[in-house]
CSV table of C-alpha atoms and ligand atoms in Angstrom, one decimal:
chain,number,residue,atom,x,y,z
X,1179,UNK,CA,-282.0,32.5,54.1
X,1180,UNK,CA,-283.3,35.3,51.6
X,1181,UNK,CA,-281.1,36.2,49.2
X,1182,UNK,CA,-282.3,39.0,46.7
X,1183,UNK,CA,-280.2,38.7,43.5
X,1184,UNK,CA,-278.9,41.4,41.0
X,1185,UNK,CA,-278.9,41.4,37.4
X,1186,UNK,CA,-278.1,43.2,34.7
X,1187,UNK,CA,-278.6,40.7,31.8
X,1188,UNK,CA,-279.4,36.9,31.0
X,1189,UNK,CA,-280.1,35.4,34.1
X,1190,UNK,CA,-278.8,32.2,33.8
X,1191,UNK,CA,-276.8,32.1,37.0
X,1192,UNK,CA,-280.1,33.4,38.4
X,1193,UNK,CA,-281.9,30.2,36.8
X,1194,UNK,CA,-279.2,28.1,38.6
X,1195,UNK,CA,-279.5,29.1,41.9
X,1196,UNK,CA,-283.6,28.5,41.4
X,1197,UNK,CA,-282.5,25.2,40.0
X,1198,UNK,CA,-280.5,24.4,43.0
X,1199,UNK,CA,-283.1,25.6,45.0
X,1200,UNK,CA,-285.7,23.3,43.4
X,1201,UNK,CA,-283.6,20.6,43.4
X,1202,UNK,CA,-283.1,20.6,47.6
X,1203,UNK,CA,-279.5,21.7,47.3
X,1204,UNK,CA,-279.5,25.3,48.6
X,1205,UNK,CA,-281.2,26.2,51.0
X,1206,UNK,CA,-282.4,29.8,50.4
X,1207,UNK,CA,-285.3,31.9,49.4
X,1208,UNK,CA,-285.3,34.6,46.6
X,1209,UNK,CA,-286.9,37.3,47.7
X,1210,UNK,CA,-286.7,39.4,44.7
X,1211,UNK,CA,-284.3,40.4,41.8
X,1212,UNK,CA,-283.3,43.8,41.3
X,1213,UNK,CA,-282.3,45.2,37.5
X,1214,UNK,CA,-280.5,48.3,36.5
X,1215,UNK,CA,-281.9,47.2,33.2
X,1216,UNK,CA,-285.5,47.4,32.4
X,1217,UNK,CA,-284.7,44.7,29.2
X,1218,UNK,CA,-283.0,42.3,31.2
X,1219,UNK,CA,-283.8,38.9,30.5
X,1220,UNK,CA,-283.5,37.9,34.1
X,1221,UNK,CA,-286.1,40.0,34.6
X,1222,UNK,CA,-288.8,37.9,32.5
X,1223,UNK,CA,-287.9,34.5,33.9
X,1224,UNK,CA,-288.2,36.0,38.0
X,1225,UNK,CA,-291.6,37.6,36.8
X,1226,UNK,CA,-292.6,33.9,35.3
X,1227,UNK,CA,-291.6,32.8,38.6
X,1228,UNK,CA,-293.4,34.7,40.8
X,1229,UNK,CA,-290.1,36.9,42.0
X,1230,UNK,CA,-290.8,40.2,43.1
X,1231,UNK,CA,-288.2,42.3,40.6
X,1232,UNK,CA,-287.4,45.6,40.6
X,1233,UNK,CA,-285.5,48.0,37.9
X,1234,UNK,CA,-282.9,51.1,39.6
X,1235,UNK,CA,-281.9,52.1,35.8
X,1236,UNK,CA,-279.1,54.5,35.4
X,1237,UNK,CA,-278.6,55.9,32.0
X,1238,UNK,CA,-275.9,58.3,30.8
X,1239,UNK,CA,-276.0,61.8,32.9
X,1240,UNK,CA,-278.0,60.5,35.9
X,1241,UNK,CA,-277.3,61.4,39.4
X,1242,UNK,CA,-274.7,58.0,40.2
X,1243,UNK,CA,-275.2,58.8,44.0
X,1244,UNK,CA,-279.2,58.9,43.5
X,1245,UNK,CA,-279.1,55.9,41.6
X,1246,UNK,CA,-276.9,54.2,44.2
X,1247,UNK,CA,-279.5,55.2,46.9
X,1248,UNK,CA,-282.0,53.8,45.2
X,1249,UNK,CA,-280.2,50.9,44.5
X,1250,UNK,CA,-280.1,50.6,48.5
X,1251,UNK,CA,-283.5,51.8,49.3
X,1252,UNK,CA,-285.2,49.1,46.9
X,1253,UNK,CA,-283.0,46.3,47.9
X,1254,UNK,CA,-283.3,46.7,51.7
X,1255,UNK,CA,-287.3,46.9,51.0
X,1256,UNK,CA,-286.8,43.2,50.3
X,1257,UNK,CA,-285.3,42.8,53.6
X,1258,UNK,CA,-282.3,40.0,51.9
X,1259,UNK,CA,-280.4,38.3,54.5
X,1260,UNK,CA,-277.7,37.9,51.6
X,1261,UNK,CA,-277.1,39.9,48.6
X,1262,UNK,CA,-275.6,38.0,45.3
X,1263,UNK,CA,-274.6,39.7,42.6
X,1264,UNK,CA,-275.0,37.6,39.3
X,1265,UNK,CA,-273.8,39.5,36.2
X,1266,UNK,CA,-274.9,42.5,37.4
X,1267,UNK,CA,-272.5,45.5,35.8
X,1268,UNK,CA,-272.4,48.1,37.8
X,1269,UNK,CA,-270.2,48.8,40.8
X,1270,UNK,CA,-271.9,49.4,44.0
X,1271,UNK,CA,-271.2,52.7,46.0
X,1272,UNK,CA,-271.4,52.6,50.1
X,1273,UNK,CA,-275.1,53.3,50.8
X,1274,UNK,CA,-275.3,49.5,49.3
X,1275,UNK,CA,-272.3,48.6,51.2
X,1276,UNK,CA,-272.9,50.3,54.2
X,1277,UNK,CA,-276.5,49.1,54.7
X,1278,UNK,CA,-275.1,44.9,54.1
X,1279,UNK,CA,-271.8,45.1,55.2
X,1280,UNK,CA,-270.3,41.8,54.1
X,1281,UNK,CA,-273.5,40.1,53.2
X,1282,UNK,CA,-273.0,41.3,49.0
X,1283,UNK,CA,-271.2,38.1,46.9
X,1284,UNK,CA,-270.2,37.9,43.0
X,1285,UNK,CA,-269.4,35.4,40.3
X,1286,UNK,CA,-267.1,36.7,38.0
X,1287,UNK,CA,-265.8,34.7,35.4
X,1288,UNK,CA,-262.2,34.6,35.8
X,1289,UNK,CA,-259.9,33.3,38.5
X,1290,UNK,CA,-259.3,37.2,40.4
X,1291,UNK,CA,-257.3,38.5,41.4
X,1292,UNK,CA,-256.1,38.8,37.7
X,1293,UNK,CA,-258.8,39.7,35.0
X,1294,UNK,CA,-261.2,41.7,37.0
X,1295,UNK,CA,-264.4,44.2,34.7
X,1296,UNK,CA,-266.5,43.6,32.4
X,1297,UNK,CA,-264.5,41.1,29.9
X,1298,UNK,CA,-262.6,38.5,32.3
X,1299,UNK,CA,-262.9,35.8,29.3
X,1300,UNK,CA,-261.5,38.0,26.5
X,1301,UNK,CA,-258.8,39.4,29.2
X,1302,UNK,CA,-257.8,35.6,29.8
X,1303,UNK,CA,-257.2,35.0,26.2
X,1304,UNK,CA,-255.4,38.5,25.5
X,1305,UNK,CA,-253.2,37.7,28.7
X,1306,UNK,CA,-252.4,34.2,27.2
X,1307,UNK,CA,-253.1,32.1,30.5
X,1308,UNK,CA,-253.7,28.3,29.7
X,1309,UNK,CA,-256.0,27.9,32.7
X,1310,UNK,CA,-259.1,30.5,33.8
X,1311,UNK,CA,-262.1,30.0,35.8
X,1312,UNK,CA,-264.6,31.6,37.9
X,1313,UNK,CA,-264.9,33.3,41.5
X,1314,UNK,CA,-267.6,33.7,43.9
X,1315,UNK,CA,-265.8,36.7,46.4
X,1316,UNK,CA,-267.3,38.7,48.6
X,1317,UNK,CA,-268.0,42.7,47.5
X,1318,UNK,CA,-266.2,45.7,48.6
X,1319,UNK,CA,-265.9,48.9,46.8
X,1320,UNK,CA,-263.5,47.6,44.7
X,1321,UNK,CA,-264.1,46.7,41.0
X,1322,UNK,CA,-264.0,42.5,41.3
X,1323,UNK,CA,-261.8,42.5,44.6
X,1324,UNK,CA,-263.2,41.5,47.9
X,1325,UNK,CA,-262.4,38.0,50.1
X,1326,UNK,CA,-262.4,35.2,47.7
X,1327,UNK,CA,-264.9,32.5,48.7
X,1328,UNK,CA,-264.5,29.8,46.2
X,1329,UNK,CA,-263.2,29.3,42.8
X,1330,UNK,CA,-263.3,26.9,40.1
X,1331,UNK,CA,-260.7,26.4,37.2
X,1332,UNK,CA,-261.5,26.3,33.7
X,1333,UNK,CA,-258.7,25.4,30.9
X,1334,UNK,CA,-258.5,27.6,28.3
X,1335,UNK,CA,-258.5,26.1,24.7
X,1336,UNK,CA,-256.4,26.5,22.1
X,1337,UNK,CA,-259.2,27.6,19.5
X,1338,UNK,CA,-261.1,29.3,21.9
X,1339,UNK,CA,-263.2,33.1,21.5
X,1340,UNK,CA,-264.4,35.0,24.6
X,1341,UNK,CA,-268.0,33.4,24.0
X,1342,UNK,CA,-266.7,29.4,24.1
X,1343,UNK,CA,-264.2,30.0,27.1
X,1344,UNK,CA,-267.4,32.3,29.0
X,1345,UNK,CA,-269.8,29.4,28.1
X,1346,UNK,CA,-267.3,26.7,29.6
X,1347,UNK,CA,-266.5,29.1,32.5
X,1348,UNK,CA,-270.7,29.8,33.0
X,1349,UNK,CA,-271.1,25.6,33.4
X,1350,UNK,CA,-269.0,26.1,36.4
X,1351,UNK,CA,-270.3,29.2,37.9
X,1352,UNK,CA,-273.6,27.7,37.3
X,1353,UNK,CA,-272.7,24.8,40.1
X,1354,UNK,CA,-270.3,27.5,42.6
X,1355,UNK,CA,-272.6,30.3,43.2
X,1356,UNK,CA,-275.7,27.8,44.7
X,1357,UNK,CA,-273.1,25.8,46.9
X,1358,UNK,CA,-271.7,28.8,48.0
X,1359,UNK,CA,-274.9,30.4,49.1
X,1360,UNK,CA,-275.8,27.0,50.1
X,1361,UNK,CA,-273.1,27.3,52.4
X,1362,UNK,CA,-273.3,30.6,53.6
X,1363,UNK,CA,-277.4,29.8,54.6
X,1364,UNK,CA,-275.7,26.3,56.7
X,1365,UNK,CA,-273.0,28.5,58.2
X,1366,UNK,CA,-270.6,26.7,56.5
X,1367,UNK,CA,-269.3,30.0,55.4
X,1368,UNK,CA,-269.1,32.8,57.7
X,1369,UNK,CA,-269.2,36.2,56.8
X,1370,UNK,CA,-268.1,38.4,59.2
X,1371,UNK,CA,-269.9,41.6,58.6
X,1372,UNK,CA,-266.9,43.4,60.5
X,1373,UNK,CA,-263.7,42.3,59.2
X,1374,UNK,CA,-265.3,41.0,56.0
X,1375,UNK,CA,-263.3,37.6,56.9
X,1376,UNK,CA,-264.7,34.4,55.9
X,1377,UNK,CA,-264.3,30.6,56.0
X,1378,UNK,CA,-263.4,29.2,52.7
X,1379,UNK,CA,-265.6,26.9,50.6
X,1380,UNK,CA,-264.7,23.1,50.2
X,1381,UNK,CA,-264.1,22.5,47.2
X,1382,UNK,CA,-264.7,18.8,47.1
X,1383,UNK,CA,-268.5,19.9,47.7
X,1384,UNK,CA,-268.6,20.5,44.4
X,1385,UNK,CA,-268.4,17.0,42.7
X,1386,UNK,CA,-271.8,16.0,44.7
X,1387,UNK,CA,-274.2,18.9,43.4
X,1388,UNK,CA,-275.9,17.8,40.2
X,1389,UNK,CA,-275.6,20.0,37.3
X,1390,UNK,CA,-278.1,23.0,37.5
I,1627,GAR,C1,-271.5,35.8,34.4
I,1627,GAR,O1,-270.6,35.1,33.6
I,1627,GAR,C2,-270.8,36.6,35.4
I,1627,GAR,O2,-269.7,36.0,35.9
I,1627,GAR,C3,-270.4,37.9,34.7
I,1627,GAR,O3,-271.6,38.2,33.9
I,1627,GAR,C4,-272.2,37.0,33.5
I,1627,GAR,C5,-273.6,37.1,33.7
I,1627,GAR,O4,-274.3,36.0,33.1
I,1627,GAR,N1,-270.1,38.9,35.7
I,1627,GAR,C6,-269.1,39.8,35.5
I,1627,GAR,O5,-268.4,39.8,34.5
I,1627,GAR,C7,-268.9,40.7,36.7
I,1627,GAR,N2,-267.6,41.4,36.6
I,1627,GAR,P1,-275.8,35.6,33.4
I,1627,GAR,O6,-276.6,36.9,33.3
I,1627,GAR,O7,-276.2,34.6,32.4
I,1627,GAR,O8,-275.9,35.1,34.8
């Protein structure tokens, strides 16, 4: 299966899903990795690899439905059979959508529906919850919402910031996001491009992946 990943930052989910790959446990392809930011990290460890990347950047006062059809042009030049979105901070507009209905994922790291944007740790802690997590869901053109696929919980510290709770949180999302695309390339999960429905992950499947 060829997946083309977007990033907007670090890469380290991206580095898991090429670990898992490595490693035998998923069994997909990246095709390439797609930026809106030129200084992305990501983008330096998919060029040491040998990824094909790419960089749609959208600054302050661009055209957002240009960008967004750039965004769609570039990515379905890769020809993905699966679209996963790994810290990638934008929110994607229809020609995206429309062009891989059902075929986008994300890791977000909180358990949604609660603590959806940009700072789902730091939301956790300001809302008080003893127990957060991550969630690998499938995108529509909401901000974070979209058919949950799998989640994993995370418990939340009493001393912790936004950076320990994220880091524990990241360990986790680091093992979910290759079994789920794992299991979307075995048809263990379905995505049904029409009703956006889908099987949902076994979590037990977790416990036998080794640590990316
Ligand atoms: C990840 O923790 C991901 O869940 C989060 O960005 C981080 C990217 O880390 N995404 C969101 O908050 C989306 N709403 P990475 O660049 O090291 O993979």
């Amino acid at each position: 299966m060829d997946v083309v990943v977007l990033v907007s930052g670090r890469g380290s989910n991206l580095r898991a899903i090429c670990s898992a790959i490595d490693v035998g446990t998923c069994a997909a392809h990246v095709v390439g990795v797609v930026s809106d930011r030129k200084k992305a990290a990501a983008l330096e460890f998919a060029d040491a690899r040998g990824i094909p990347t790419r960089v749609v950047s959208l600054r302050k006062g661009d055209d957002r439905d240009a960008w967004n059809e750039s965004l769609a042009a570039d990515v379905a030049e890769l020809k993905p059979d699966l679209i996963v979105l790994a810290g990638f901070m934008r929110v994607l507009g229809s020609p995206l959508l429309e062009r891989f209905p059902g075929r986008i994922i994300n890791v977000h790291p909180a358990l949604l529906p609660s603590f959806p944007g940009h700072s789902g740790p730091q939301d956790a802690l300001d809302g008080g919850v003893r127990i957060s997590g991550c969630t690998v869901h499938i995108v529509d053109a909401g901000v974070d919402t979209g058919p949950i696929l799998a989640q994993a919980a995370v418990p939340v510290l009493a001393d912790d910031t936004a950076d320990t709770l994220h880091a524990r949180i990241q360990a986790h999302e680091h093992r979910l996001l290759p079994i789920v695309i794992h299991q979307i390339a075995i048809g263990a999960i379905t995505l049904d491009p029409l009703t956006v429905s889908t099987a949902v992950a076994d979590p037990s499947q977790s416990l036998s992946v080794p640590d990316a």
